[in-house]
mmCIF file of N, CA, C and O in Angstrom:
data_model
loop_
_atom_site.group_PDB
_atom_site.id
_atom_site.type_symbol
_atom_site.label_atom_id
_atom_site.label_comp_id
_atom_site.label_asym_id
_atom_site.label_seq_id
_atom_site.Cartn_x
_atom_site.Cartn_y
_atom_site.Cartn_z
ATOM 1 N N MET A 1 0.480 -1.762 -0.002
ATOM 2 C CA MET A 1 -0.103 -0.034 0.011
ATOM 3 C C MET A 1 0.899 1.172 -0.279
ATOM 4 O O MET A 1 1.804 0.872 0.460
ATOM 5 N N ALA A 2 0.377 1.975 -0.966
ATOM 6 C CA ALA A 2 1.177 3.514 -1.115
ATOM 7 C C ALA A 2 1.565 4.730 0.010
ATOM 8 O O ALA A 2 0.253 4.550 0.789
ATOM 9 N N ILE A 3 2.118 5.159 0.491
ATOM 10 C CA ILE A 3 2.470 6.187 1.703
ATOM 11 C C ILE A 3 0.828 6.544 1.474
ATOM 12 O O ILE A 3 1.672 7.776 0.270
ATOM 13 N N ALA A 4 0.420 8.001 2.338
ATOM 14 C CA ALA A 4 -0.161 8.848 1.692
ATOM 15 C C ALA A 4 -0.598 9.668 3.026
ATOM 16 O O ALA A 4 -1.038 8.758 3.890
ATOM 17 N N ARG A 5 -1.181 10.788 3.135
ATOM 18 C CA ARG A 5 -1.498 11.887 3.887
ATOM 19 C C ARG A 5 -2.667 12.166 4.080
ATOM 20 O O ARG A 5 -3.190 12.051 3.023
ATOM 21 N N VAL A 6 -3.280 11.408 4.908
ATOM 22 C CA VAL A 6 -5.114 11.193 4.678
ATOM 23 C C VAL A 6 -5.391 12.507 5.781
ATOM 24 O O VAL A 6 -6.552 12.777 5.428
ATOM 25 N N GLN A 7 -4.879 13.629 6.988
ATOM 26 C CA GLN A 7 -5.756 13.943 7.616
ATOM 27 C C GLN A 7 -4.133 15.046 8.285
ATOM 28 O O GLN A 7 -3.616 14.115 8.663
ATOM 29 N N ALA A 8 -4.666 16.219 8.871
ATOM 30 C CA ALA A 8 -3.653 17.000 10.016
ATOM 31 C C ALA A 8 -4.883 17.862 10.690
ATOM 32 O O ALA A 8 -5.730 18.331 10.309
ATOM 33 N N THR A 9 -4.256 17.961 11.715
ATOM 34 C CA THR A 9 -4.708 18.975 12.379
ATOM 35 C C THR A 9 -3.331 20.063 13.537
ATOM 36 O O THR A 9 -2.946 19.866 15.063
ATOM 37 N N PRO A 10 -3.501 20.754 12.452
ATOM 38 C CA PRO A 10 -2.761 21.845 13.581
ATOM 39 C C PRO A 10 -3.218 22.740 14.517
ATOM 40 O O PRO A 10 -3.679 22.845 14.987
ATOM 41 N N VAL A 11 -2.059 22.697 15.621
ATOM 42 C CA VAL A 11 -2.753 23.837 16.591
ATOM 43 C C VAL A 11 -1.345 25.053 17.370
ATOM 44 O O VAL A 11 -0.477 23.806 17.290
ATOM 45 N N ALA A 12 -1.087 25.558 17.664
ATOM 46 C CA ALA A 12 -0.775 26.733 18.486
ATOM 47 C C ALA A 12 -0.349 26.155 19.782
ATOM 48 O O ALA A 12 -1.561 26.374 20.278
ATOM 49 N N LEU A 13 0.669 26.226 20.465
ATOM 50 C CA LEU A 13 1.202 25.533 21.429
ATOM 51 C C LEU A 13 1.440 26.927 22.407
ATOM 52 O O LEU A 13 2.785 26.878 22.059
ATOM 53 N N GLY A 14 1.482 27.460 23.485
ATOM 54 C CA GLY A 14 1.993 28.423 23.883
ATOM 55 C C GLY A 14 2.756 27.683 25.004
ATOM 56 O O GLY A 14 3.990 27.911 25.442
ATOM 57 N N THR A 15 2.216 27.673 26.395
ATOM 58 C CA THR A 15 2.886 26.579 27.359
ATOM 59 C C THR A 15 2.150 25.853 27.609
ATOM 60 O O THR A 15 0.990 25.200 27.567
ATOM 61 N N GLY A 16 2.843 24.927 28.751
ATOM 62 C CA GLY A 16 1.949 23.824 29.625
ATOM 63 C C GLY A 16 2.132 22.162 28.012
ATOM 64 O O GLY A 16 2.797 21.874 27.433
ATOM 65 N N THR A 17 0.567 22.107 28.406
ATOM 66 C CA THR A 17 0.154 20.926 27.553
ATOM 67 C C THR A 17 -1.240 21.346 26.453
ATOM 68 O O THR A 17 -1.440 21.916 26.777
ATOM 69 N N GLN A 18 -0.870 20.601 25.276
ATOM 70 C CA GLN A 18 -1.889 20.665 24.527
ATOM 71 C C GLN A 18 -2.636 19.428 24.245
ATOM 72 O O GLN A 18 -1.520 18.370 23.604
ATOM 73 N N THR A 19 -3.999 19.273 23.691
ATOM 74 C CA THR A 19 -4.522 18.211 23.017
ATOM 75 C C THR A 19 -4.945 18.701 22.308
ATOM 76 O O THR A 19 -5.503 19.620 22.007
ATOM 77 N N LEU A 20 -4.518 17.874 20.789
ATOM 78 C CA LEU A 20 -5.095 18.085 19.399
ATOM 79 C C LEU A 20 -6.453 17.012 19.042
ATOM 80 O O LEU A 20 -5.531 15.668 19.892
ATOM 81 N N THR A 21 -7.401 17.124 18.415
ATOM 82 C CA THR A 21 -8.017 15.676 18.622
ATOM 83 C C THR A 21 -8.263 15.837 17.063
ATOM 84 O O THR A 21 -8.461 16.675 16.050
ATOM 85 N N PHE A 22 -8.422 14.761 16.187
ATOM 86 C CA PHE A 22 -8.440 14.013 14.979
ATOM 87 C C PHE A 22 -9.998 14.892 14.529
ATOM 88 O O PHE A 22 -10.959 14.488 15.537
ATOM 89 N N GLY A 23 -10.139 15.425 13.219
ATOM 90 C CA GLY A 23 -11.629 15.052 12.878
ATOM 91 C C GLY A 23 -12.217 14.083 13.060
ATOM 92 O O GLY A 23 -13.583 13.930 12.739
ATOM 93 N N SER A 24 -11.573 12.827 12.106
ATOM 94 C CA SER A 24 -12.469 11.527 12.634
ATOM 95 C C SER A 24 -10.720 10.693 13.219
ATOM 96 O O SER A 24 -10.141 11.213 12.345
ATOM 97 N N PRO A 25 -11.396 9.889 13.787
ATOM 98 C CA PRO A 25 -10.112 8.576 13.911
ATOM 99 C C PRO A 25 -9.807 8.059 13.330
ATOM 100 O O PRO A 25 -9.623 8.156 12.111
ATOM 101 N N PRO A 26 -8.396 8.211 13.003
ATOM 102 C CA PRO A 26 -7.224 7.149 11.691
ATOM 103 C C PRO A 26 -7.583 5.921 11.993
ATOM 104 O O PRO A 26 -8.366 4.991 13.210
ATOM 105 N N ALA A 27 -7.551 5.352 10.977
ATOM 106 C CA ALA A 27 -7.323 3.491 10.871
ATOM 107 C C ALA A 27 -6.501 3.093 11.861
ATOM 108 O O ALA A 27 -5.354 3.501 11.944
ATOM 109 N N ALA A 28 -7.408 2.069 12.481
ATOM 110 C CA ALA A 28 -6.114 0.921 13.194
ATOM 111 C C ALA A 28 -4.799 0.492 12.593
ATOM 112 O O ALA A 28 -4.801 0.208 11.204
ATOM 113 N N GLY A 29 -3.510 0.531 12.845
ATOM 114 C CA GLY A 29 -2.743 -0.001 11.947
ATOM 115 C C GLY A 29 -1.810 1.150 11.158
ATOM 116 O O GLY A 29 -0.986 0.825 10.669
ATOM 117 N N ASN A 30 -2.440 2.243 11.236
ATOM 118 C CA ASN A 30 -1.592 3.576 10.103
ATOM 119 C C ASN A 30 -0.730 3.850 11.205
ATOM 120 O O ASN A 30 -0.343 3.626 11.959
ATOM 121 N N PHE A 31 0.117 5.093 10.753
ATOM 122 C CA PHE A 31 1.125 5.533 11.176
ATOM 123 C C PHE A 31 0.808 6.915 11.734
ATOM 124 O O PHE A 31 0.276 7.825 10.997
ATOM 125 N N ILE A 32 1.247 7.391 12.836
ATOM 126 C CA ILE A 32 0.941 9.457 13.240
ATOM 127 C C ILE A 32 2.636 9.563 13.505
ATOM 128 O O ILE A 32 3.275 8.911 13.931
ATOM 129 N N GLY A 33 2.380 10.819 12.792
ATOM 130 C CA GLY A 33 3.968 11.482 12.580
ATOM 131 C C GLY A 33 3.845 12.789 13.413
ATOM 132 O O GLY A 33 1.910 13.507 13.320
ATOM 133 N N VAL A 34 4.087 13.656 14.214
ATOM 134 C CA VAL A 34 4.151 14.847 15.356
ATOM 135 C C VAL A 34 4.707 15.654 14.957
ATOM 136 O O VAL A 34 5.932 15.409 15.466
ATOM 137 N N LEU A 35 4.996 16.923 14.798
ATOM 138 C CA LEU A 35 5.883 17.529 14.169
ATOM 139 C C LEU A 35 5.752 18.499 15.696
ATOM 140 O O LEU A 35 5.133 19.233 15.794
ATOM 141 N N VAL A 36 6.800 19.293 16.447
ATOM 142 C CA VAL A 36 6.899 20.530 17.318
ATOM 143 C C VAL A 36 7.718 21.265 17.165
ATOM 144 O O VAL A 36 8.697 20.583 16.844
ATOM 145 N N THR A 37 7.346 22.189 16.691
ATOM 146 C CA THR A 37 8.796 23.693 16.540
ATOM 147 C C THR A 37 8.199 24.663 17.735
ATOM 148 O O THR A 37 7.271 24.914 18.262
ATOM 149 N N ALA A 38 9.303 25.113 18.309
ATOM 150 C CA ALA A 38 9.898 25.608 19.924
ATOM 151 C C ALA A 38 10.859 26.704 19.769
ATOM 152 O O ALA A 38 11.649 26.515 19.273
ATOM 153 N N TYR A 39 10.502 27.802 20.571
ATOM 154 C CA TYR A 39 11.331 28.797 21.065
ATOM 155 C C TYR A 39 11.573 28.875 22.277
ATOM 156 O O TYR A 39 10.381 29.340 22.750
ATOM 157 N N ARG A 40 12.498 28.978 22.844
ATOM 158 C CA ARG A 40 12.346 29.541 24.663
ATOM 159 C C ARG A 40 14.179 29.618 24.569
ATOM 160 O O ARG A 40 15.168 29.316 24.797
ATOM 161 N N ASN A 41 13.834 31.024 24.530
ATOM 162 C CA ASN A 41 15.316 32.070 25.081
ATOM 163 C C ASN A 41 16.198 31.748 25.790
ATOM 164 O O ASN A 41 15.902 31.837 27.078
ATOM 165 N N GLY A 42 17.428 30.726 25.694
ATOM 166 C CA GLY A 42 18.572 30.783 27.035
ATOM 167 C C GLY A 42 18.066 29.507 27.787
ATOM 168 O O GLY A 42 18.628 29.924 28.761
ATOM 169 N N ALA A 43 17.377 28.268 27.122
ATOM 170 C CA ALA A 43 17.155 27.431 28.634
ATOM 171 C C ALA A 43 16.798 26.286 28.060
ATOM 172 O O ALA A 43 15.905 26.385 26.458
ATOM 173 N N ALA A 44 16.897 25.240 27.890
ATOM 174 C CA ALA A 44 16.741 23.743 27.027
ATOM 175 C C ALA A 44 15.247 24.013 27.402
ATOM 176 O O ALA A 44 14.467 24.120 28.892
ATOM 177 N N PHE A 45 14.892 22.921 27.026
ATOM 178 C CA PHE A 45 13.148 22.057 27.382
ATOM 179 C C PHE A 45 13.027 21.264 26.755
ATOM 180 O O PHE A 45 13.560 20.620 25.756
ATOM 181 N N THR A 46 12.137 20.515 27.025
ATOM 182 C CA THR A 46 11.221 18.963 26.207
ATOM 183 C C THR A 46 10.374 19.333 25.909
ATOM 184 O O THR A 46 9.449 19.594 26.881
ATOM 185 N N PHE A 47 9.253 18.069 25.259
ATOM 186 C CA PHE A 47 8.390 17.545 25.012
ATOM 187 C C PHE A 47 8.080 16.344 24.965
ATOM 188 O O PHE A 47 9.264 15.873 24.949
ATOM 189 N N SER A 48 7.160 15.969 25.475
ATOM 190 C CA SER A 48 6.481 14.212 25.196
ATOM 191 C C SER A 48 5.590 14.442 24.340
ATOM 192 O O SER A 48 4.396 15.483 24.815
ATOM 193 N N CYS A 49 5.414 13.089 23.929
ATOM 194 C CA CYS A 49 4.018 12.967 23.187
ATOM 195 C C CYS A 49 3.873 11.823 23.844
ATOM 196 O O CYS A 49 4.088 10.602 24.042
ATOM 197 N N ALA A 50 1.962 11.803 23.769
ATOM 198 C CA ALA A 50 1.211 10.663 23.954
ATOM 199 C C ALA A 50 -0.129 10.727 23.419
ATOM 200 O O ALA A 50 -0.487 11.649 22.798
ATOM 201 N N ASP A 51 -0.879 9.605 23.268
ATOM 202 C CA ASP A 51 -2.767 9.867 23.319
ATOM 203 C C ASP A 51 -3.398 9.121 23.951
ATOM 204 O O ASP A 51 -2.900 8.516 24.925
ATOM 205 N N ASN A 52 -4.755 8.737 23.477
ATOM 206 C CA ASN A 52 -5.658 8.169 24.606
ATOM 207 C C ASN A 52 -5.700 6.807 24.615
ATOM 208 O O ASN A 52 -6.588 6.572 24.750
ATOM 209 N N ARG A 53 -5.255 6.251 22.975
ATOM 210 C CA ARG A 53 -5.516 4.873 22.938
ATOM 211 C C ARG A 53 -4.141 4.395 23.322
ATOM 212 O O ARG A 53 -3.766 3.072 23.129
ATOM 213 N N GLY A 54 -3.359 4.683 24.341
ATOM 214 C CA GLY A 54 -2.239 3.888 24.707
ATOM 215 C C GLY A 54 -0.769 3.876 23.698
ATOM 216 O O GLY A 54 -0.438 2.929 23.828
ATOM 217 N N ASN A 55 -0.727 4.545 22.542
ATOM 218 C CA ASN A 55 0.229 3.979 21.885
ATOM 219 C C ASN A 55 1.452 4.669 22.270
ATOM 220 O O ASN A 55 1.886 5.341 22.701
ATOM 221 N N THR A 56 2.595 3.602 21.979
ATOM 222 C CA THR A 56 3.951 4.651 22.300
ATOM 223 C C THR A 56 3.860 5.649 21.056
ATOM 224 O O THR A 56 4.406 4.896 19.916
ATOM 225 N N TYR A 57 4.959 6.421 21.742
ATOM 226 C CA TYR A 57 5.548 7.613 20.786
ATOM 227 C C TYR A 57 7.027 7.564 20.548
ATOM 228 O O TYR A 57 7.487 7.718 22.093
ATOM 229 N N THR A 58 7.841 7.385 19.903
ATOM 230 C CA THR A 58 9.088 7.260 19.940
ATOM 231 C C THR A 58 10.062 8.896 19.047
ATOM 232 O O THR A 58 9.089 9.517 18.559
ATOM 233 N N THR A 59 10.468 9.196 20.083
ATOM 234 C CA THR A 59 11.336 10.429 19.490
ATOM 235 C C THR A 59 12.124 10.610 18.154
ATOM 236 O O THR A 59 13.623 9.329 18.579
ATOM 237 N N ALA A 60 12.269 10.514 17.171
ATOM 238 C CA ALA A 60 12.441 10.277 15.529
ATOM 239 C C ALA A 60 13.664 12.207 15.849
ATOM 240 O O ALA A 60 14.834 11.452 14.790
ATOM 241 N N CYS A 61 13.660 13.067 16.042
ATOM 242 C CA CYS A 61 14.472 14.003 15.925
ATOM 243 C C CYS A 61 14.727 14.746 17.222
ATOM 244 O O CYS A 61 12.944 15.150 17.697
ATOM 245 N N ASP A 62 15.219 15.721 17.825
ATOM 246 C CA ASP A 62 15.587 16.548 19.119
ATOM 247 C C ASP A 62 16.368 17.072 18.447
ATOM 248 O O ASP A 62 17.687 16.812 19.028
ATOM 249 N N THR A 63 16.085 18.224 17.762
ATOM 250 C CA THR A 63 17.844 19.082 18.107
ATOM 251 C C THR A 63 17.304 20.642 17.413
ATOM 252 O O THR A 63 15.642 20.905 18.154
ATOM 253 N N GLY A 64 18.147 21.804 17.727
ATOM 254 C CA GLY A 64 17.594 23.370 18.366
ATOM 255 C C GLY A 64 19.590 23.809 17.618
ATOM 256 O O GLY A 64 19.999 23.407 17.159
ATOM 257 N N ASP A 65 19.630 25.066 17.937
ATOM 258 C CA ASP A 65 19.962 26.018 17.543
ATOM 259 C C ASP A 65 20.322 26.752 18.984
ATOM 260 O O ASP A 65 19.751 26.607 19.597
ATOM 261 N N SER A 66 21.388 27.410 19.350
ATOM 262 C CA SER A 66 22.766 27.681 19.800
ATOM 263 C C SER A 66 21.198 29.377 20.315
ATOM 264 O O SER A 66 21.567 30.221 21.437
ATOM 265 N N ASN A 67 20.172 29.653 19.692
ATOM 266 C CA ASN A 67 19.330 30.543 20.731
ATOM 267 C C ASN A 67 18.495 29.857 20.339
ATOM 268 O O ASN A 67 17.115 31.067 20.765
ATOM 269 N N GLY A 68 17.620 29.151 20.755
ATOM 270 C CA GLY A 68 16.705 28.133 21.608
ATOM 271 C C GLY A 68 16.361 27.737 20.750
ATOM 272 O O GLY A 68 14.515 27.370 20.849
ATOM 273 N N ALA A 69 16.302 27.806 19.158
ATOM 274 C CA ALA A 69 15.036 27.549 18.306
ATOM 275 C C ALA A 69 14.873 26.001 18.552
ATOM 276 O O ALA A 69 16.105 25.478 18.507
ATOM 277 N N ARG A 70 13.610 25.173 18.499
ATOM 278 C CA ARG A 70 14.147 23.630 18.629
ATOM 279 C C ARG A 70 13.200 22.845 17.587
ATOM 280 O O ARG A 70 11.796 23.413 17.507
ATOM 281 N N ALA A 71 13.238 21.725 17.264
ATOM 282 C CA ALA A 71 12.217 21.293 16.770
ATOM 283 C C ALA A 71 11.928 19.488 17.056
ATOM 284 O O ALA A 71 13.382 19.118 17.406
ATOM 285 N N PHE A 72 10.974 19.279 17.525
ATOM 286 C CA PHE A 72 11.201 17.589 17.954
ATOM 287 C C PHE A 72 10.127 16.989 16.693
ATOM 288 O O PHE A 72 9.081 17.634 16.135
ATOM 289 N N ILE A 73 9.978 15.396 16.273
ATOM 290 C CA ILE A 73 9.568 15.155 15.712
ATOM 291 C C ILE A 73 8.832 13.777 16.435
ATOM 292 O O ILE A 73 9.792 12.964 16.959
ATOM 293 N N PHE A 74 7.981 13.071 16.830
ATOM 294 C CA PHE A 74 7.647 11.915 17.470
ATOM 295 C C PHE A 74 6.814 10.971 16.473
ATOM 296 O O PHE A 74 6.017 11.880 15.297
ATOM 297 N N TYR A 75 6.561 9.506 16.703
ATOM 298 C CA TYR A 75 5.714 8.975 15.138
ATOM 299 C C TYR A 75 5.284 7.778 16.147
ATOM 300 O O TYR A 75 6.077 7.251 17.501
ATOM 301 N N ALA A 76 4.225 6.783 16.057
ATOM 302 C CA ALA A 76 4.074 6.149 16.265
ATOM 303 C C ALA A 76 3.220 5.083 15.097
ATOM 304 O O ALA A 76 2.838 5.435 14.523
ATOM 305 N N PHE A 77 4.190 4.061 15.261
ATOM 306 C CA PHE A 77 3.276 2.922 14.223
ATOM 307 C C PHE A 77 2.626 2.099 14.784
ATOM 308 O O PHE A 77 2.181 1.498 15.657
ATOM 309 N N ASN A 78 1.757 1.253 13.790
ATOM 310 C CA ASN A 78 0.728 0.881 14.226
ATOM 311 C C ASN A 78 0.029 0.823 14.722
ATOM 312 O O ASN A 78 -0.371 -0.091 16.226
ATOM 313 N N ILE A 79 -0.889 1.845 14.362
ATOM 314 C CA ILE A 79 -1.540 2.219 16.025
ATOM 315 C C ILE A 79 -2.520 1.894 16.374
ATOM 316 O O ILE A 79 -3.277 1.202 15.286
ATOM 317 N N ALA A 80 -3.094 1.917 17.637
ATOM 318 C CA ALA A 80 -4.780 1.598 17.913
ATOM 319 C C ALA A 80 -5.351 2.714 18.079
ATOM 320 O O ALA A 80 -4.850 4.285 18.142
ATOM 321 N N THR A 81 -6.974 2.563 17.802
ATOM 322 C CA THR A 81 -7.583 3.783 17.267
ATOM 323 C C THR A 81 -9.139 3.878 18.019
ATOM 324 O O THR A 81 -9.118 2.509 19.107
ATOM 325 N N GLY A 82 -9.873 4.764 17.833
ATOM 326 C CA GLY A 82 -11.027 4.502 18.317
ATOM 327 C C GLY A 82 -11.505 6.240 18.260
ATOM 328 O O GLY A 82 -10.490 6.898 17.921
ATOM 329 N N ASN A 83 -12.870 6.382 18.855
ATOM 330 C CA ASN A 83 -13.547 7.852 18.959
ATOM 331 C C ASN A 83 -13.378 8.428 20.084
ATOM 332 O O ASN A 83 -14.747 7.855 20.639
ATOM 333 N N PRO A 84 -13.402 9.021 20.635
ATOM 334 C CA PRO A 84 -11.928 9.898 19.894
ATOM 335 C C PRO A 84 -10.654 9.568 20.064
ATOM 336 O O PRO A 84 -10.451 8.860 21.395
ATOM 337 N N PHE A 85 -9.790 10.443 19.142
ATOM 338 C CA PHE A 85 -8.881 10.038 19.097
ATOM 339 C C PHE A 85 -7.917 11.800 19.538
ATOM 340 O O PHE A 85 -7.541 12.684 18.574
ATOM 341 N N THR A 86 -6.829 11.862 20.494
ATOM 342 C CA THR A 86 -6.286 12.834 20.990
ATOM 343 C C THR A 86 -5.017 13.096 21.326
ATOM 344 O O THR A 86 -5.078 11.444 21.697
ATOM 345 N N ILE A 87 -3.830 13.316 20.433
ATOM 346 C CA ILE A 87 -3.194 13.444 21.100
ATOM 347 C C ILE A 87 -2.557 14.710 21.992
ATOM 348 O O ILE A 87 -2.895 15.304 21.824
ATOM 349 N N THR A 88 -1.521 13.968 23.127
ATOM 350 C CA THR A 88 -1.796 15.254 23.954
ATOM 351 C C THR A 88 0.065 15.664 24.130
ATOM 352 O O THR A 88 0.921 14.789 23.537
ATOM 353 N N LEU A 89 0.803 16.609 23.738
ATOM 354 C CA LEU A 89 1.943 17.228 24.084
ATOM 355 C C LEU A 89 2.250 17.673 25.213
ATOM 356 O O LEU A 89 1.153 19.363 25.295
ATOM 357 N N THR A 90 3.171 17.855 26.274
ATOM 358 C CA THR A 90 3.388 18.252 26.967
ATOM 359 C C THR A 90 5.201 18.891 26.967
ATOM 360 O O THR A 90 5.521 18.031 27.075
ATOM 361 N N ALA A 91 4.359 20.396 27.584
ATOM 362 C CA ALA A 91 6.198 21.109 27.746
ATOM 363 C C ALA A 91 6.326 20.905 28.872
ATOM 364 O O ALA A 91 5.383 21.098 30.015
ATOM 365 N N ALA A 92 7.816 20.274 28.612
ATOM 366 C CA ALA A 92 8.394 20.424 30.644
ATOM 367 C C ALA A 92 8.377 21.409 31.157
ATOM 368 O O ALA A 92 8.728 22.251 32.156
ATOM 369 N N HIS A 93 8.783 22.511 30.059
ATOM 370 C CA HIS A 93 8.631 24.146 31.015
ATOM 371 C C HIS A 93 7.966 24.925 29.868
ATOM 372 O O HIS A 93 7.597 24.580 29.271
ATOM 373 N N ASP A 94 7.728 26.129 30.222
ATOM 374 C CA ASP A 94 7.467 26.552 29.947
ATOM 375 C C ASP A 94 8.022 27.105 27.975
ATOM 376 O O ASP A 94 9.001 27.403 28.575
ATOM 377 N N VAL A 95 6.827 27.281 27.156
ATOM 378 C CA VAL A 95 7.238 27.805 25.979
ATOM 379 C C VAL A 95 6.941 28.565 25.273
ATOM 380 O O VAL A 95 5.651 28.702 25.067
ATOM 381 N N ALA A 96 7.544 30.053 24.937
ATOM 382 C CA ALA A 96 6.441 30.685 24.113
ATOM 383 C C ALA A 96 6.930 30.395 22.236
ATOM 384 O O ALA A 96 7.481 30.271 22.098
ATOM 385 N N GLY A 97 6.140 30.691 22.234
ATOM 386 C CA GLY A 97 5.807 30.507 20.141
ATOM 387 C C GLY A 97 6.058 29.332 19.661
ATOM 388 O O GLY A 97 6.595 29.470 18.578
ATOM 389 N N SER A 98 5.697 28.515 20.116
ATOM 390 C CA SER A 98 5.851 27.228 19.760
ATOM 391 C C SER A 98 4.726 26.038 18.866
ATOM 392 O O SER A 98 3.482 27.261 18.980
ATOM 393 N N SER A 99 4.610 25.602 18.149
ATOM 394 C CA SER A 99 3.560 25.170 16.675
ATOM 395 C C SER A 99 3.467 23.473 17.050
ATOM 396 O O SER A 99 4.085 23.325 15.855
ATOM 397 N N PRO A 100 3.141 23.013 17.648
ATOM 398 C CA PRO A 100 3.316 21.888 17.259
ATOM 399 C C PRO A 100 1.850 21.493 15.884
ATOM 400 O O PRO A 100 0.878 21.877 15.897
ATOM 401 N N HIS A 101 2.479 20.019 15.104
ATOM 402 C CA HIS A 101 1.067 19.710 14.133
ATOM 403 C C HIS A 101 1.899 18.397 13.927
ATOM 404 O O HIS A 101 2.312 18.134 13.866
ATOM 405 N N VAL A 102 -0.030 17.744 13.771
ATOM 406 C CA VAL A 102 -0.370 16.678 13.349
ATOM 407 C C VAL A 102 0.223 16.603 12.401
ATOM 408 O O VAL A 102 -1.101 16.930 11.233
ATOM 409 N N ARG A 103 0.824 15.897 11.639
ATOM 410 C CA ARG A 103 0.913 15.760 10.049
ATOM 411 C C ARG A 103 0.461 14.312 9.687
ATOM 412 O O ARG A 103 -0.131 14.862 8.284
ATOM 413 N N GLY A 104 -0.761 14.619 10.242
ATOM 414 C CA GLY A 104 -1.107 13.092 9.096
ATOM 415 C C GLY A 104 -0.715 11.916 9.610
ATOM 416 O O GLY A 104 0.257 11.184 11.079
ATOM 417 N N THR A 105 -1.964 11.109 9.516
ATOM 418 C CA THR A 105 -1.573 9.429 9.521
ATOM 419 C C THR A 105 -1.708 9.044 7.449
ATOM 420 O O THR A 105 -2.115 9.508 6.728
ATOM 421 N N PHE A 106 -1.248 8.235 8.575
ATOM 422 C CA PHE A 106 -0.398 7.565 6.720
ATOM 423 C C PHE A 106 -0.782 5.798 6.850
ATOM 424 O O PHE A 106 -0.321 4.559 7.953
ATOM 425 N N GLY A 107 -1.356 5.475 5.218
ATOM 426 C CA GLY A 107 -1.995 3.607 5.659
ATOM 427 C C GLY A 107 -1.247 3.333 4.237
ATOM 428 O O GLY A 107 -1.458 3.954 3.272
#
């Protein structure tokens, strides 16, 4: 089966925790990719990613520059699903101007 983008759910995150809900639940067995971009001047920070269906998210990328800009990519394969399907992104510290995006499910 060819890889195809199914849906996306962009949202801006100011601080703390943000929950993203898909318009329709992804199909069981699909792939979920989550891109988070953030900026925090002069201090380190981390994000975690989880969903309400118990899928395991792996960090594929955690990179940044000396000015405080960071990018994180999380993914989960062969997902369990249900309705609603929500992803929760949690910042370990207050982060200004970040914008996580659920880039889509692939199947």
